[in-house]
């Protein structure tokens, strides 16, 4: 089985089992009392990451209608051809490159989480927060140094939650990073948009995606992948803001798997919003920090 089949087989197993080895958005918290709840969070967020990370393609397919050549000659200047959908996406990616922004990611379905944050790729500084009933999962990135922890919940604690929690304590990870860990290494489509919107076009090219234009002028993409134990198909829509930058990425993934000896199917919907381009992003280092050994 080739590498793509291997990766898809592993991801399909992960989806069916409800667990994955992907790093969760706020990863390893320090207290033992948080570990059981972290495993629950890993299952929810990791399955989303597994659905979004769909292998590597080779080329971007763009349907075009080539004009038929004409043999006659005219003195009238030729009208410029309208930009193709792929070229519009290239332009949007270039306009969205190396600039700070705010973001909101909404995952649909039971247990779907909403993440909000901001990021400046020039300084590798940003943050992302995901409220839950017992805490607000938080990741901070300050000049490439990553901190992950949990803050007090926005509402009252449920009756079965709270004892043993240490809010405001963060784990500091060794090394330096150039992106938030919300979607792993950025090789998947939505993950590429999160750390750097300009990476979206490159990710779609790796997925061998087809890019077209919707009637309302927004861009549409689609791609599919097949493996030994199942298949997946992805469709998405990209809208641009008035400055020609990427504003939203809406993604729908449909998958089926026989990895467990039965047919399992599922659909996931995620919407990423990018706004306030050029905003100042400042993050303060937490005061309660424990070094994380990896």
Phi, psi and omega in degrees: 000134183284177185296321179296316177300318179301312183296317181294319179300316179298318182292321179294321173301317181298317182296313182294319181285341183079013178224160179205157178274003180296150178289127179288165186301325178241013165049221191278106169279163193274319188285143179297328181294342180270350191293320181296317179291328178294323178297323178296316179295320179301319180297318182291308185285321182296324179294325175298314179299320181295323178292326185278332182272107192233042170086192187231131176254194184233333186211155176264124182263124181235110177296132178225155174247099183286130178293143178288133181297144179245141182270341182281159182244136179230151180276350180287135179296138180291137178286137180295140178291140176297148181298138178290160177305320180295320180292325175297321179291322177299315180297318179295320179296318180295322180290337183265003187276142173054047177217145182285163181194165169258157183216154174218126179242124181242124176254131182275173175093169179302131179077005180296137183254156175244128181249138175226144181184193178211157183206142174237105183293340181288329181247000184052048181231134179178186180205159173212140181229144178225103180293138172230179184289333184249357181187170171247105179297133187223136171236134176241141175231119184234107182050039177092353178267129186259133174232138179225136181192200182218141177250170181300146180294159181288332181242185178298145177293141171299158185299330184265011182238157171122308183302131178090354180285145173234094182284149177084001177267135184235146170267131176260126185266142178292158178086184178235153185226150180249011180201159171290156185268015185305321179229051170064228190269002177083006180279340178276170189291303182290327177295326178292326179288328183291309180284335181196107183305331182294344180279353184299313182298317180298321179294319178295325177296319178297329182276002182058042186282153171261129181245126178228182180243134176283160179304330181275003178095349176287164183261145182235139176225158179206149173200164183219157176216142179236144178219184184298322187253007180164193183208166177211149176227142184230134171233150181205160179229138180240124174252152181246151177273184185294340178269004179081012178267161180293127181254314179219150171229112179253126189234134174235124181242127175243130184225158172218147185212144171245023185298332181259017179082010177216167179272116174246140180226161179190163178223139178232139178235132178222143177232123178253125177249133178237128186204176182053048177300139179087002180294150176283130181243113177234138182226130178269141178292133178295154183272332181258098187233136175237131180291138179259130178263130180242000000 
